[in-house]
Coordinates of N, CA, C and O and ligand atoms in Angstrom, one line a residue:
M1 N 107.5 45.9 43.6 CA 107.3 47.1 44.3 C 108.4 48.1 44.1 O 109.6 47.8 44.3
K2 N 108.0 49.3 43.7 CA 109.1 50.3 43.4 C 108.6 51.7 43.9 O 107.5 51.9 44.3
K3 N 109.6 52.6 43.9 CA 109.3 53.9 44.6 C 108.1 54.6 44.0 O 107.4 55.3 44.7
N4 N 107.9 54.5 42.7 CA 106.8 55.2 42.1 C 105.5 54.4 41.9 O 104.6 54.7 41.1
A5 N 105.4 53.3 42.7 CA 104.3 52.4 42.6 C 103.0 53.2 43.1 O 103.1 54.2 43.8
T6 N 101.9 52.7 42.6 CA 100.6 53.2 43.1 C 100.2 52.7 44.4 O 100.4 51.5 44.7
I7 N 99.7 53.5 45.3 CA 99.4 53.1 46.6 C 97.9 53.3 46.8 O 97.4 54.4 46.7
D8 N 97.2 52.3 47.2 CA 95.8 52.3 47.5 C 95.6 52.7 49.0 O 96.2 52.0 49.9
V9 N 94.8 53.7 49.3 CA 94.5 54.0 50.7 C 93.7 52.9 51.4 O 92.7 52.5 50.9
L10 N 94.2 52.5 52.5 CA 93.5 51.5 53.3 C 92.9 52.2 54.5 O 91.7 51.9 54.9
I11 N 93.6 53.1 55.2 CA 93.1 53.8 56.3 C 93.4 55.3 56.2 O 94.6 55.6 56.0
T12 N 92.4 56.1 56.1 CA 92.7 57.5 55.9 C 93.4 58.2 57.1 O 93.3 57.7 58.2
A13 N 94.0 59.4 56.8 CA 94.6 60.2 57.9 C 93.5 60.6 58.9 O 93.8 60.5 60.1
E14 N 92.3 60.8 58.5 CA 91.3 61.2 59.4 C 90.9 60.1 60.3 O 90.7 60.2 61.5
A15 N 90.8 58.9 59.7 CA 90.5 57.7 60.5 C 91.6 57.4 61.5 O 91.3 57.0 62.7
L16 N 92.8 57.5 61.1 CA 94.0 57.3 62.0 C 93.9 58.3 63.2 O 94.0 57.9 64.4
A17 N 93.6 59.6 62.9 CA 93.6 60.6 63.9 C 92.5 60.3 64.9 O 92.7 60.4 66.2
G18 N 91.3 59.9 64.4 CA 90.2 59.7 65.3 C 90.5 58.5 66.2 O 90.2 58.5 67.4
R19 N 91.1 57.5 65.7 CA 91.4 56.3 66.5 C 92.5 56.5 67.5 O 92.4 56.0 68.6
V20 N 93.5 57.4 67.2 CA 94.5 57.7 68.1 C 93.9 58.4 69.4 O 94.3 58.1 70.5
H21 N 92.9 59.2 69.1 CA 92.3 59.9 70.3 C 91.5 58.9 71.1 O 91.4 59.0 72.3
E22 N 90.8 58.0 70.5 CA 90.1 57.0 71.2 C 91.1 56.1 72.1 O 90.8 55.8 73.2
L23 N 92.2 55.7 71.5 CA 93.2 54.9 72.2 C 93.7 55.7 73.4 O 93.9 55.2 74.5
A24 N 94.0 57.0 73.2 CA 94.6 57.8 74.2 C 93.6 58.0 75.4 O 94.0 57.9 76.6
H25 N 92.3 58.1 75.1 CA 91.3 58.1 76.1 C 91.3 56.8 76.9 O 91.3 56.9 78.2
T26 N 91.3 55.7 76.3 CA 91.3 54.4 76.9 C 92.6 54.3 77.8 O 92.5 53.9 79.0
I27 N 93.7 54.6 77.2 CA 95.0 54.4 77.9 C 95.1 55.3 79.1 O 95.6 54.9 80.2
A28 N 94.7 56.6 78.9 CA 94.8 57.5 80.0 C 93.9 57.1 81.2 O 94.2 57.4 82.4
H29 N 92.9 56.4 81.0 CA 92.0 55.9 82.1 C 92.5 54.6 82.7 O 92.1 54.2 83.7
A30 N 93.4 53.9 82.0 CA 93.8 52.6 82.4 C 95.2 52.6 83.1 O 95.5 51.8 84.0
L31 N 96.1 53.5 82.6 CA 97.5 53.4 83.0 C 97.8 54.7 83.8 O 97.1 55.7 83.7
P32 N 98.9 54.7 84.7 CA 99.2 55.9 85.5 C 99.6 57.0 84.6 O 100.1 56.8 83.5
P33 N 99.3 58.3 85.0 CA 99.6 59.4 84.2 C 101.0 59.6 83.8 O 101.4 60.2 82.8
D34 N 102.0 59.1 84.7 CA 103.4 59.3 84.4 C 104.0 58.0 83.7 O 105.1 57.7 83.9
V35 N 103.1 57.3 83.0 CA 103.6 56.1 82.3 C 104.8 56.4 81.4 O 104.9 57.5 80.9
M36 N 105.7 55.5 81.3 CA 106.9 55.7 80.4 C 106.6 55.0 79.1 O 106.4 53.8 79.1
I37 N 106.7 55.7 78.1 CA 106.5 55.2 76.7 C 107.8 54.7 76.2 O 108.8 55.5 76.2
V38 N 107.9 53.5 75.8 CA 109.0 53.0 75.1 C 108.6 52.7 73.6 O 107.8 51.8 73.3
S39 N 109.1 53.6 72.7 CA 108.7 53.6 71.3 C 109.7 52.8 70.5 O 111.0 53.0 70.6
L40 N 109.3 51.8 69.8 CA 110.2 50.9 69.0 C 110.5 51.6 67.6 O 109.6 51.6 66.8
L41 N 111.7 52.0 67.5 CA 112.0 52.7 66.2 C 112.3 51.6 65.2 O 112.7 50.5 65.5
R42 N 112.2 52.0 63.8 CA 111.9 53.3 63.5 C 110.4 53.5 63.2 O 109.9 54.6 63.3
G43 N 109.7 52.4 63.0 CA 108.3 52.5 62.4 C 107.3 53.2 63.3 O 106.3 53.7 62.8
S44 N 107.5 53.3 64.6 CA 106.5 53.8 65.5 C 106.6 55.3 65.8 O 105.9 55.8 66.6
F45 N 107.5 56.0 65.2 CA 107.8 57.4 65.6 C 106.6 58.3 65.3 O 106.3 59.2 66.0
V46 N 105.9 58.0 64.2 CA 104.7 58.8 63.8 C 103.6 58.6 64.8 O 103.0 59.5 65.4
F47 N 103.3 57.3 65.0 CA 102.2 57.0 66.0 C 102.5 57.5 67.4 O 101.6 58.1 68.1
T48 N 103.8 57.3 67.8 CA 104.2 57.8 69.1 C 103.9 59.3 69.2 O 103.4 59.8 70.3
A49 N 104.4 60.1 68.2 CA 104.2 61.5 68.3 C 102.8 61.9 68.4 O 102.4 62.9 69.1
D50 N 101.9 61.3 67.7 CA 100.4 61.6 67.7 C 99.9 61.1 69.1 O 99.1 61.8 69.7
L51 N 100.3 59.9 69.5 CA 99.7 59.4 70.7 C 100.1 60.2 72.0 O 99.2 60.5 72.8
I52 N 101.3 60.7 72.1 CA 101.7 61.5 73.3 C 100.9 62.8 73.4 O 100.5 63.2 74.4
R53 N 100.6 63.4 72.2 CA 99.9 64.6 72.2 C 98.4 64.4 72.5 O 97.8 65.2 73.2
A54 N 97.9 63.3 72.1 CA 96.5 62.9 72.4 C 96.4 62.5 73.9 O 95.4 62.8 74.6
L55 N 97.5 61.9 74.4 CA 97.5 61.6 75.9 C 97.5 62.9 76.7 O 96.9 63.0 77.8
H56 N 98.3 63.9 76.2 CA 98.3 65.2 76.9 C 96.9 65.7 77.0 O 96.5 66.3 78.1
L57 N 96.1 65.6 76.0 CA 94.7 66.2 76.0 C 93.9 65.4 77.0 O 92.8 65.9 77.4
Q58 N 94.3 64.2 77.3 CA 93.6 63.4 78.3 C 94.1 63.5 79.7 O 93.8 62.8 80.6
G59 N 95.0 64.5 79.9 CA 95.5 64.8 81.2 C 96.8 64.0 81.6 O 97.2 64.1 82.8
A60 N 97.3 63.2 80.7 CA 98.5 62.3 81.1 C 99.8 63.1 80.9 O 99.8 64.1 80.1
S61 N 100.8 62.7 81.5 CA 102.1 63.4 81.3 C 103.2 62.3 81.2 O 104.0 62.1 82.1
P62 N 103.2 61.6 80.1 CA 104.1 60.5 79.9 C 105.5 60.9 79.7 O 105.8 62.0 79.2
Q63 N 106.5 60.0 80.1 CA 107.8 60.2 79.6 C 108.0 59.3 78.4 O 107.2 58.4 78.2
V64 N 109.0 59.7 77.6 CA 109.2 59.0 76.3 C 110.6 58.6 76.1 O 111.5 59.4 76.4
D65 N 110.8 57.3 75.7 CA 112.2 56.9 75.4 C 112.0 56.0 74.1 O 110.9 55.6 73.7
F66 N 113.2 55.8 73.5 CA 113.2 55.1 72.2 C 114.2 54.0 72.2 O 115.3 54.1 72.9
I67 N 113.9 52.9 71.5 CA 114.9 51.8 71.3 C 114.7 51.3 69.9 O 113.6 51.3 69.3
T68 N 115.9 51.1 69.3 CA 115.8 50.6 67.9 C 116.2 49.1 67.9 O 117.3 48.7 68.4
L69 N 115.2 48.3 67.5 CA 115.4 46.8 67.4 C 115.5 46.4 66.0 O 114.9 47.1 65.1
S70 N 116.3 45.4 65.7 CA 116.3 45.0 64.3 C 116.2 43.5 64.2 O 116.8 42.8 65.1
S71 N 115.4 43.0 63.3 CA 115.2 41.6 63.1 C 116.2 41.1 62.0 O 116.1 41.6 60.9
Y72 N 117.0 40.2 62.3 CA 118.0 39.6 61.4 C 117.5 38.3 60.9 O 116.5 37.7 61.4
G73 N 118.1 37.8 59.8 CA 117.7 36.5 59.2 C 117.0 36.8 57.9 O 116.4 37.9 57.8
N74 N 117.0 35.9 57.0 CA 116.5 36.2 55.7 C 115.0 35.9 55.6 O 114.5 35.1 56.4
A75 N 114.3 36.5 54.7 CA 112.9 36.4 54.6 C 112.4 35.0 54.4 O 111.3 34.6 54.8
T76 N 113.2 34.2 53.7 CA 112.7 32.8 53.4 C 112.6 31.9 54.6 O 111.7 31.1 54.7
T77 N 113.6 32.1 55.5 CA 113.5 31.3 56.7 C 112.8 32.0 57.9 O 112.3 31.3 58.8
S78 N 112.8 33.3 57.8 CA 112.3 34.2 58.9 C 112.7 33.6 60.3 O 111.9 33.3 61.1
S79 N 114.0 33.5 60.4 CA 114.5 33.0 61.7 C 114.2 33.9 62.8 O 114.0 33.5 64.0
G80 N 114.1 35.2 62.5 CA 113.5 36.2 63.5 C 114.3 36.5 64.7 O 113.8 36.7 65.8
T81 N 115.6 36.4 64.6 CA 116.5 36.8 65.8 C 116.5 38.4 65.9 O 116.7 39.0 64.9
I82 N 116.2 38.9 67.1 CA 116.1 40.3 67.3 C 117.3 40.8 68.0 O 117.8 40.1 68.9
T83 N 117.9 41.9 67.6 CA 119.0 42.5 68.3 C 118.7 44.0 68.6 O 117.9 44.6 67.9
I84 N 119.4 44.5 69.6 CA 119.3 45.9 70.0 C 120.3 46.7 69.1 O 121.5 46.5 69.3
M85 N 119.8 47.6 68.3 CA 120.7 48.4 67.4 C 121.1 49.7 68.2 O 122.2 50.2 68.1
R86 N 120.1 50.3 68.9 CA 120.3 51.5 69.8 C 119.4 51.3 71.0 O 118.2 51.1 70.9
D87 N 120.1 51.4 72.1 CA 119.4 51.1 73.4 C 118.6 52.3 73.9 O 118.8 53.4 73.5
L88 N 117.8 52.1 75.0 CA 117.1 53.1 75.7 C 118.1 54.0 76.4 O 119.3 53.6 76.6
T89 N 117.7 55.2 76.8 CA 118.5 56.1 77.6 C 118.1 56.0 79.0 O 119.0 56.1 79.9
E90 N 116.8 55.8 79.3 CA 116.3 55.8 80.7 C 116.4 54.4 81.3 O 116.4 53.4 80.7
D91 N 116.4 54.5 82.7 CA 116.3 53.3 83.5 C 114.8 52.9 83.7 O 114.0 53.8 84.0
V92 N 114.5 51.7 83.4 CA 113.1 51.3 83.4 C 112.7 50.7 84.7 O 111.5 50.3 84.9
R93 N 113.7 50.4 85.6 CA 113.4 49.7 86.9 C 112.3 50.4 87.6 O 112.3 51.6 87.9
G94 N 111.3 49.6 88.0 CA 110.1 50.1 88.8 C 109.1 50.9 88.1 O 108.2 51.4 88.7
R95 N 109.3 51.1 86.8 CA 108.4 52.0 86.0 C 107.3 51.2 85.3 O 107.4 50.0 85.0
D96 N 106.2 51.9 85.2 CA 105.1 51.3 84.4 C 105.3 51.7 82.9 O 105.4 52.9 82.6
I97 N 105.4 50.8 82.1 CA 105.8 51.0 80.7 C 104.7 50.7 79.7 O 104.0 49.7 79.8
L98 N 104.6 51.6 78.7 CA 103.7 51.4 77.6 C 104.6 51.2 76.4 O 105.2 52.2 76.0
I99 N 104.7 50.0 75.9 CA 105.5 49.8 74.6 C 104.7 50.2 73.5 O 103.5 49.7 73.3
V100 N 105.2 51.0 72.6 CA 104.4 51.5 71.4 C 105.1 51.0 70.1 O 106.3 51.3 69.9
D101 N 104.4 50.3 69.3 CA 104.9 49.9 68.0 C 103.9 50.2 66.9 O 102.7 50.4 67.1
D102 N 104.4 50.1 65.7 CA 103.6 50.5 64.5 C 102.6 49.3 64.2 O 101.4 49.5 64.0
I103 N 103.1 48.1 64.2 CA 102.3 46.9 63.8 C 102.8 45.7 64.5 O 103.9 45.4 64.7
L104 N 101.8 44.9 64.8 CA 102.0 43.6 65.4 C 101.8 42.5 64.4 O 100.6 42.4 63.9
E105 N 102.8 41.8 64.0 CA 102.7 40.8 63.0 C 103.0 39.4 63.6 O 102.2 38.8 64.2
S106 N 104.3 39.0 63.5 CA 104.7 37.7 64.1 C 104.7 37.8 65.6 O 104.5 36.7 66.2
G107 N 104.9 38.9 66.1 CA 105.0 39.1 67.5 C 106.4 39.0 68.1 O 106.6 39.2 69.3
R108 N 107.3 38.7 67.3 CA 108.7 38.5 67.8 C 109.3 39.8 68.3 O 109.9 39.8 69.4
T109 N 109.1 40.9 67.6 CA 109.7 42.2 68.1 C 109.1 42.6 69.4 O 109.9 42.9 70.3
L110 N 107.8 42.5 69.6 CA 107.2 43.0 70.8 C 107.5 42.0 72.0 O 107.6 42.4 73.1
T111 N 107.6 40.7 71.7 CA 108.0 39.8 72.7 C 109.4 40.0 73.2 O 109.6 40.1 74.4
F112 N 110.3 40.3 72.3 CA 111.7 40.6 72.7 C 111.7 41.9 73.5 O 112.3 41.9 74.6
A113 N 110.9 42.9 73.1 CA 110.9 44.2 73.9 C 110.3 44.0 75.2 O 110.9 44.5 76.2
R114 N 109.2 43.3 75.3 CA 108.6 43.1 76.6 C 109.5 42.3 77.6 O 109.7 42.6 78.7
N115 N 110.1 41.2 77.1 CA 111.0 40.4 77.9 C 112.2 41.2 78.4 O 112.6 41.2 79.6
L116 N 112.8 42.1 77.5 CA 113.9 42.9 77.9 C 113.5 43.9 79.0 O 114.3 44.0 80.0
L117 N 112.4 44.5 78.9 CA 111.9 45.5 79.9 C 111.6 44.8 81.2 O 111.9 45.3 82.3
Q118 N 111.1 43.6 81.2 CA 110.8 42.9 82.4 C 112.1 42.4 83.1 O 112.2 42.5 84.3
E119 N 113.0 42.0 82.3 CA 114.3 41.6 82.8 C 115.0 42.8 83.5 O 115.8 42.6 84.5
R120 N 114.8 43.9 83.0 CA 115.4 45.2 83.5 C 114.6 45.7 84.7 O 115.0 46.8 85.2
G121 N 113.5 45.0 85.1 CA 112.9 45.4 86.3 C 111.7 46.3 86.2 O 111.3 47.0 87.2
A122 N 111.1 46.5 85.0 CA 109.9 47.3 84.8 C 108.8 46.8 85.8 O 108.7 45.6 86.0
A123 N 108.1 47.7 86.4 CA 107.0 47.3 87.3 C 105.8 46.7 86.5 O 105.2 45.7 86.9
S124 N 105.5 47.2 85.3 CA 104.5 46.6 84.5 C 104.8 47.0 83.0 O 105.4 48.0 82.7
T125 N 104.3 46.2 82.1 CA 104.5 46.5 80.7 C 103.1 46.2 80.0 O 102.5 45.2 80.1
H126 N 102.7 47.3 79.3 CA 101.5 47.1 78.4 C 102.0 47.5 77.0 O 103.0 48.0 76.8
I127 N 101.1 47.1 76.0 CA 101.5 47.2 74.6 C 100.4 48.0 73.8 O 99.2 47.6 73.9
A128 N 100.8 49.0 73.1 CA 99.9 49.7 72.1 C 100.5 49.6 70.7 O 101.7 49.9 70.5
V129 N 99.7 49.1 69.8 CA 100.1 49.1 68.4 C 99.0 49.8 67.5 O 97.8 49.7 67.8
M130 N 99.4 50.5 66.5 CA 98.4 51.1 65.6 C 97.7 50.1 64.8 O 96.5 50.2 64.5
L131 N 98.5 49.0 64.3 CA 97.9 48.0 63.5 C 98.3 46.6 64.0 O 99.3 46.4 64.6
E132 N 97.4 45.7 63.6 CA 97.8 44.3 63.8 C 97.2 43.5 62.7 O 96.2 43.8 62.1
K133 N 98.0 42.4 62.3 CA 97.5 41.5 61.3 C 97.1 40.2 62.0 O 98.0 39.4 62.5
P134 N 95.8 39.9 62.2 CA 95.4 38.7 62.9 C 95.9 37.5 62.1 O 96.0 37.5 60.9
G135 N 96.1 36.4 62.8 CA 96.5 35.1 62.2 C 97.9 35.0 61.7 O 98.3 34.1 61.1
K136 N 98.7 36.1 62.0 CA 100.1 36.1 61.6 C 101.1 35.8 62.7 O 102.3 35.8 62.5
R137 N 100.5 35.6 63.9 CA 101.4 35.4 65.1 C 102.2 34.2 65.0 O 101.7 33.1 64.8
K138 N 103.6 34.3 65.3 CA 104.5 33.2 65.4 C 104.8 32.9 66.9 O 105.2 31.9 67.3
V139 N 104.5 33.9 67.7 CA 104.7 33.8 69.1 C 103.4 34.3 69.8 O 102.7 35.2 69.2
D140 N 103.1 33.7 70.9 CA 101.8 34.0 71.6 C 101.9 35.3 72.3 O 102.4 35.4 73.5
I141 N 101.5 36.4 71.7 CA 101.5 37.7 72.4 C 100.3 38.5 71.9 O 99.9 38.4 70.7
T142 N 99.6 39.3 72.8 CA 98.5 40.1 72.3 C 98.8 41.5 72.8 O 99.5 41.8 73.8
A143 N 98.4 42.5 72.0 CA 98.5 43.9 72.4 C 97.3 44.3 73.2 O 96.2 43.9 73.0
D144 N 97.6 45.2 74.2 CA 96.5 45.7 75.1 C 95.7 46.7 74.4 O 94.5 46.8 74.6
Y145 N 96.3 47.5 73.5 CA 95.6 48.6 72.8 C 95.9 48.4 71.3 O 97.1 48.5 70.9
V146 N 94.9 48.3 70.5 CA 95.1 48.1 69.0 C 94.3 49.1 68.3 O 93.1 49.3 68.5
G147 N 94.9 49.8 67.3 CA 94.2 50.8 66.5 C 93.3 50.1 65.5 O 92.1 50.3 65.6
F148 N 93.9 49.4 64.6 CA 93.1 48.7 63.6 C 93.6 47.3 63.3 O 94.8 47.1 63.3
S149 N 92.8 46.3 63.1 CA 93.1 45.0 62.6 C 93.0 45.1 61.1 O 92.0 45.6 60.5
I150 N 94.1 44.7 60.4 CA 94.1 44.9 58.9 C 94.3 43.5 58.2 O 94.8 42.6 58.8
P151 N 93.9 43.4 56.9 CA 94.1 42.2 56.2 C 95.6 41.9 56.0 O 96.5 42.8 56.2
D152 N 95.9 40.7 55.7 CA 97.3 40.3 55.5 C 97.9 40.8 54.2 O 98.1 40.1 53.3
K153 N 98.1 42.1 54.2 CA 98.8 42.8 53.1 C 99.9 43.6 53.6 O 99.8 44.1 54.7
F154 N 100.9 43.9 52.7 CA 102.0 44.7 53.1 C 101.6 46.2 53.0 O 101.2 46.6 52.0
V155 N 101.7 46.8 54.2 CA 101.2 48.2 54.2 C 102.3 49.2 54.5 O 103.4 48.8 55.0
V156 N 102.1 50.4 54.0 CA 103.1 51.5 54.2 C 102.4 52.8 54.7 O 101.2 52.9 54.6
G157 N 103.2 53.7 55.1 CA 102.7 55.0 55.6 C 102.6 55.1 57.1 O 102.6 54.1 57.8
Y158 N 102.4 56.3 57.5 CA 102.2 56.6 59.0 C 103.4 56.0 59.8 O 103.2 55.4 60.8
G159 N 104.6 56.1 59.2 CA 105.8 55.6 59.8 C 106.2 54.2 59.3 O 107.4 53.9 59.4
L160 N 105.3 53.5 58.7 CA 105.7 52.1 58.2 C 106.3 52.3 56.8 O 105.9 53.1 56.0
D161 N 107.3 51.5 56.6 CA 108.1 51.7 55.4 C 108.1 50.4 54.5 O 107.8 49.3 54.9
Y162 N 108.5 50.7 53.2 CA 109.0 49.7 52.3 C 110.4 50.1 51.9 O 110.5 51.2 51.3
A163 N 111.5 49.4 52.3 CA 112.8 49.8 52.1 C 113.1 51.2 52.5 O 113.8 52.0 51.9
N164 N 112.5 51.6 53.6 CA 112.7 52.9 54.3 C 112.1 54.0 53.5 O 112.3 55.2 53.8
Y165 N 111.2 53.7 52.5 CA 110.4 54.7 51.8 C 109.0 54.7 52.4 O 108.6 53.7 53.0
Y166 N 108.3 55.7 52.1 CA 106.8 55.8 52.3 C 106.4 56.1 53.8 O 105.3 56.2 54.1
R167 N 107.4 56.3 54.7 CA 107.1 56.6 56.1 C 106.3 57.9 56.2 O 105.6 58.1 57.2
E168 N 106.5 58.8 55.3 CA 105.9 60.1 55.4 C 104.4 60.2 55.0 O 103.8 61.2 55.2
L169 N 103.9 59.1 54.4 CA 102.5 59.2 54.0 C 101.6 59.4 55.2 O 101.8 58.7 56.2
P170 N 100.6 60.3 55.1 CA 99.8 60.5 56.3 C 98.7 59.5 56.5 O 98.0 59.5 57.4
F171 N 98.6 58.6 55.5 CA 97.6 57.5 55.6 C 98.3 56.1 55.6 O 99.5 56.0 55.3
I172 N 97.5 55.1 55.8 CA 98.0 53.7 55.7 C 97.6 53.2 54.3 O 96.4 53.3 54.0
G173 N 98.5 52.8 53.5 CA 98.2 52.3 52.2 C 98.8 51.0 51.8 O 99.7 50.5 52.5
V174 N 98.3 50.4 50.8 CA 98.8 49.1 50.2 C 99.4 49.4 48.9 O 98.8 50.0 48.0
V175 N 100.7 49.0 48.8 CA 101.4 49.2 47.5 C 100.9 48.2 46.5 O 100.9 47.0 46.7
Q176 N 100.5 48.7 45.3 CA 100.0 47.8 44.2 C 101.1 47.0 43.7 O 102.2 47.6 43.4
E177 N 100.9 45.8 43.5 CA 102.0 44.9 43.0 C 102.2 45.1 41.5 O 101.2 45.4 40.8
Ligands
IMP201 P1 106.8 41.2 64.0 O1 108.1 41.1 64.9 O2 106.7 40.2 62.9 O3 105.5 41.4 64.8 O4 107.0 42.5 63.1 C1 106.9 43.8 63.5 C2 107.7 44.7 62.6 O5 107.7 44.2 61.2 C3 107.0 46.0 62.6 O6 107.5 46.8 63.6 C4 107.3 46.5 61.2 O7 108.5 47.3 61.2 C5 107.5 45.3 60.3 N1 106.3 45.0 59.5 C6 105.4 44.0 59.7 N2 104.4 44.1 58.8 C7 104.7 45.2 58.0 C8 104.0 45.8 56.9 O8 102.9 45.4 56.4 N3 104.5 46.9 56.4 C9 105.7 47.5 56.9 N4 106.4 46.9 57.9 C10 105.9 45.8 58.5
MG202 MG1 110.0 48.3 59.5

C-alpha cells in the first residue's frame, strides 16, 4: 500500500451524505436535543462535522467535545491497550452522551470510551459509527446507530486513514493491494 495506490470506491460521497441525514433523523428523535457528542479523534472528525449539521436540520442543538485515543501494541499480537492521548474539555457528569466514531471493528476503542464516560458519571451513553465490520468484534459491543456495514477490507477516506493519508477523500474507498 503506498501513497499513489489506486483506490476503488466502496461508498460514494452521495451515499454517505444521504445516510448521514437518515442517521440524524433517527438520532434526533431518540436522544435529547442537547445531547453531548464525544467525537473520537482523529478518524471521526469528518463524520462528526457532517452529523452535527444534519442534526441541526433535525432541530437538535448538540454540544461537541473531542478525545484522542490511541491503541498501542503491535499488529501481530493486537494486544489492544487503549490510552488517552488528549482528553475531553467538558465535564460529562449527568450528561446524555453520543459517542461518535468512524468505524467499529474489534470494539476495543469504543468499549474503552464508553467505560471512561460511564466512570465519569455520564447519565447515558449511545454510540454512532459511520461504518462497521461485522464478525470482527473482539469485545462484545454494538453501536446504536450504524451508517454502513462493510466487508472485511481496509478502507480509507471520509476521515479514515492509512498512515495518516487519505482522510480527505470524500468517499470510502478500498486501497488496491
Ligand atoms: P477497534 O478498536 O478495533 O474497533 O478499531 C477502531 C479504530 O481502528 C477506528 O477508529 C479506526 O481508526 C481504526 N480502523 C479500523 N478499521 C479500519 C480501516 O479499515 N481503515 C482505517 N482505519 C481503521
Ligand atoms: Mg485510525
